[in-house]
């Protein structure tokens, strides 16, 4: 689907890139990301495990549109642990800006990231978006009107009403104007229990751990990189090993495996 | 353009201030760190210095404003609006902001001047860069005309007075200063996130602060003019029949379930919908803290929590004034910084009502408010 939003030309971004390109030229190197061989990219993989029994997920209070939403078993999603300890919804993302981007990633990126209002919750609960390549596509799949509101720091806040389908307004497309340093909460003003998170970045080097706790960040430029770790309960996921909720890896070509990363339950207690 | 006060003048004012027993030249007013929503002790000394130092280099002080490189703010205008209040021998007035606005909006634009505590709603805290009364697509910054309108007419039903009696040029100086406080405040929020929340290594890179914490924010202000929503011509309401027909269609659109107006404003527009505990963005963080935390609340926030009532249209006082186009914009775009959403179509977002329906709703609201009968 063609985006209804034209990509706006940013004078400053153009200047910044233009200057970087000119610099590379002057020192005799080719401009970044063009003449790169396959062995200059590496993947980062790992698996988060919750080091304790899986916590209870309390039922949430559903006190609006009860006739429709009351039929679902709606539960807290702020700490999701599989039976074998796999910890989902942990964000791992590269902290550096202005990284070389692997051209294959640009070609294969989906045009949109999808946020669905379904069964009276927001799906998925945690999203990432490469905002310079992708738009956020929001859909209401419910028979009741929905609202989606978020306020990214230093970017346009959104407060969108989505009437039930088949109204034209049951879908919307939104574009973020700048990257964020932490995921931004998405709420619904009509259904206070509905919450999701989105992390807009100007690069694709991010992943959110899956239901089994695994994550994979593909085709990172090799070299020393710093990563941020974030989970919605504590925010920055601070552990003994990562007192600033970040870690460094010297990314090598091929697969860089961090193995199993055990997180103490205490890491989620801080408010 | 107005010239800056000379050293002699500055000294004279300082001497006058001393003589009046005010603060001497040793302690001119400073911008205070924005600690809203935070435990003030959680910010380390070096973090505090890093943030205030970066802001000072970029934006100067309340007496000596500065403009970061590549930002469009007009320093000459800022200099007339900033600083202590005085007039020169040619009768020109300086220090307009402190003279007219600071008692409510605070020296640093925190919305917590000495008079603020007693007001409901509170004066705007400019530091979030969010303005309610605008004609730009939802989430976009206001354009100059929006701020000009606020200063011209004030905000009826609130303490915000009209400044129509000031010279046009002085209003323009003040608007520039509001934008300045706003941009500075947003850079400050960025720095708080990086330095305090993220615990970034110090010292900060200057180019990072400029490229991530200043220029993208300045761009949002620059781009606002491209996002102005243009209302179509209103349906004809010259005759009583046309007017009443439009009011009826407006009533129906207002009650359209997808638009949800009734949830907040009530079935008859009396501000008595089922939706409870509504807060604007400035008060929402306080609302999360329960009564048992009142001490913590007072440490973390300057002013107590204030609830926001959806407007009762039947009182006849509308904050957008009595202009139909302003009412149109607020309904189409929504009210920024509040849960009141956009009802009209915007780029990428079709919304629940068409522009034509919105005009009918506007006529319905004006009918309830006793405005605009032909």
XYZ file of C-alpha atoms in Angstrom, chain A residues 4-6 8 10-13 15-16 64-65 93 95 97-98 138 143-147 151 153-164 167-174 177-182 187 189-192 226 228 236 238 243-244 246 248, chain B residues 69-72 130 137-141 186 189-190 193-194 197-202 207-208 211-213 215-220 222-223 226-227 257-260 263 274-276 281 284 333 335-336 338-343 346-352:
124
model
C -0.644 8.667 2.274
C 2.194 10.648 3.849
C 4.833 12.103 1.553
C 9.337 15.457 3.787
C 14.672 17.854 5.840
C 17.182 20.578 5.174
C 19.183 19.842 8.295
C 19.319 16.116 7.795
C 23.203 19.024 5.456
C 24.344 16.573 8.120
C -15.597 0.646 29.875
C -17.544 -0.855 26.952
C 19.001 -1.612 20.750
C 22.815 3.268 21.177
C 23.563 7.111 15.939
C 24.619 7.562 12.331
C -2.997 1.610 13.150
C -17.016 -3.077 16.909
C -16.450 -0.081 19.255
C -14.580 3.201 18.753
C -10.956 3.139 19.870
C -8.430 5.812 20.695
C 3.612 11.626 23.214
C 9.697 13.400 23.469
C 10.402 16.288 21.110
C 8.142 14.863 18.393
C 4.480 15.395 17.468
C 2.122 13.854 20.007
C -0.812 11.826 18.631
C -4.372 11.480 19.906
C -6.309 9.547 17.271
C -9.946 8.396 17.260
C -10.642 5.193 15.316
C -14.332 4.540 14.696
C -15.292 0.863 14.253
C -15.738 3.380 8.587
C -12.814 4.837 6.654
C -11.442 6.190 9.923
C -11.007 2.670 11.334
C -7.410 2.793 10.107
C -4.776 5.504 10.344
C -1.186 6.009 9.273
C 1.311 7.894 11.405
C 9.680 12.601 12.933
C 12.683 11.588 15.016
C 14.177 8.673 16.911
C 13.531 8.166 20.614
C 15.979 7.057 23.281
C 13.409 4.864 25.074
C -2.529 4.389 25.530
C -8.128 7.235 26.557
C -11.360 5.241 26.315
C -10.054 1.926 27.649
C -7.529 2.722 30.374
C 27.039 -0.217 22.684
C 20.755 -0.328 25.627
C 16.130 0.788 31.911
C 19.618 -2.405 35.395
C 24.668 -0.996 36.132
C 23.762 1.496 33.381
C 23.815 -1.175 28.682
C 29.368 -3.265 24.809
C 23.434 28.208 16.192
C 21.099 27.640 13.188
C 17.924 28.431 15.157
C 15.578 31.054 13.734
C 2.529 22.171 24.051
C -2.731 19.395 12.619
C -2.890 17.412 15.810
C 0.391 17.318 17.663
C 1.898 20.155 15.603
C 3.328 23.335 17.095
C 12.131 21.125 25.482
C 13.568 17.811 28.946
C 15.840 16.142 26.427
C 16.303 12.243 29.837
C 19.857 11.796 28.614
C 17.315 8.908 33.268
C 19.894 7.414 30.959
C 22.869 8.292 33.146
C 24.941 9.230 30.101
C 28.677 9.656 30.467
C 29.708 13.268 31.138
C 27.320 18.426 18.793
C 25.075 15.630 20.117
C 21.859 17.777 16.725
C 19.508 15.741 18.927
C 18.319 18.177 21.568
C 17.708 21.308 15.906
C 14.976 18.641 15.522
C 12.845 20.584 18.026
C 13.464 23.845 16.209
C 12.436 22.087 12.988
C 9.035 21.233 14.440
C 9.642 25.761 11.522
C 7.415 23.136 9.934
C 2.917 23.541 6.526
C 0.494 21.780 8.849
C -21.066 7.168 18.779
C -17.764 6.994 16.944
C -17.058 10.632 17.788
C -17.567 9.985 21.508
C -18.755 10.389 26.689
C -19.471 9.568 32.005
C -15.750 10.005 31.517
C -14.161 10.783 34.873
C -0.634 16.531 30.255
C -1.656 13.649 34.544
C -7.823 19.140 15.485
C -7.055 20.176 22.056
C -3.343 19.451 22.369
C -5.592 17.127 26.755
C -7.500 13.885 26.103
C -9.896 15.777 23.777
C -9.097 14.073 20.436
C -9.250 15.276 16.832
C -12.615 14.671 15.148
C -5.784 14.797 8.901
C -2.903 13.430 6.838
C -3.013 9.651 7.297
C -5.838 9.858 9.850
C -9.385 9.992 8.419
C -11.038 10.618 11.843
C -14.717 10.098 12.808
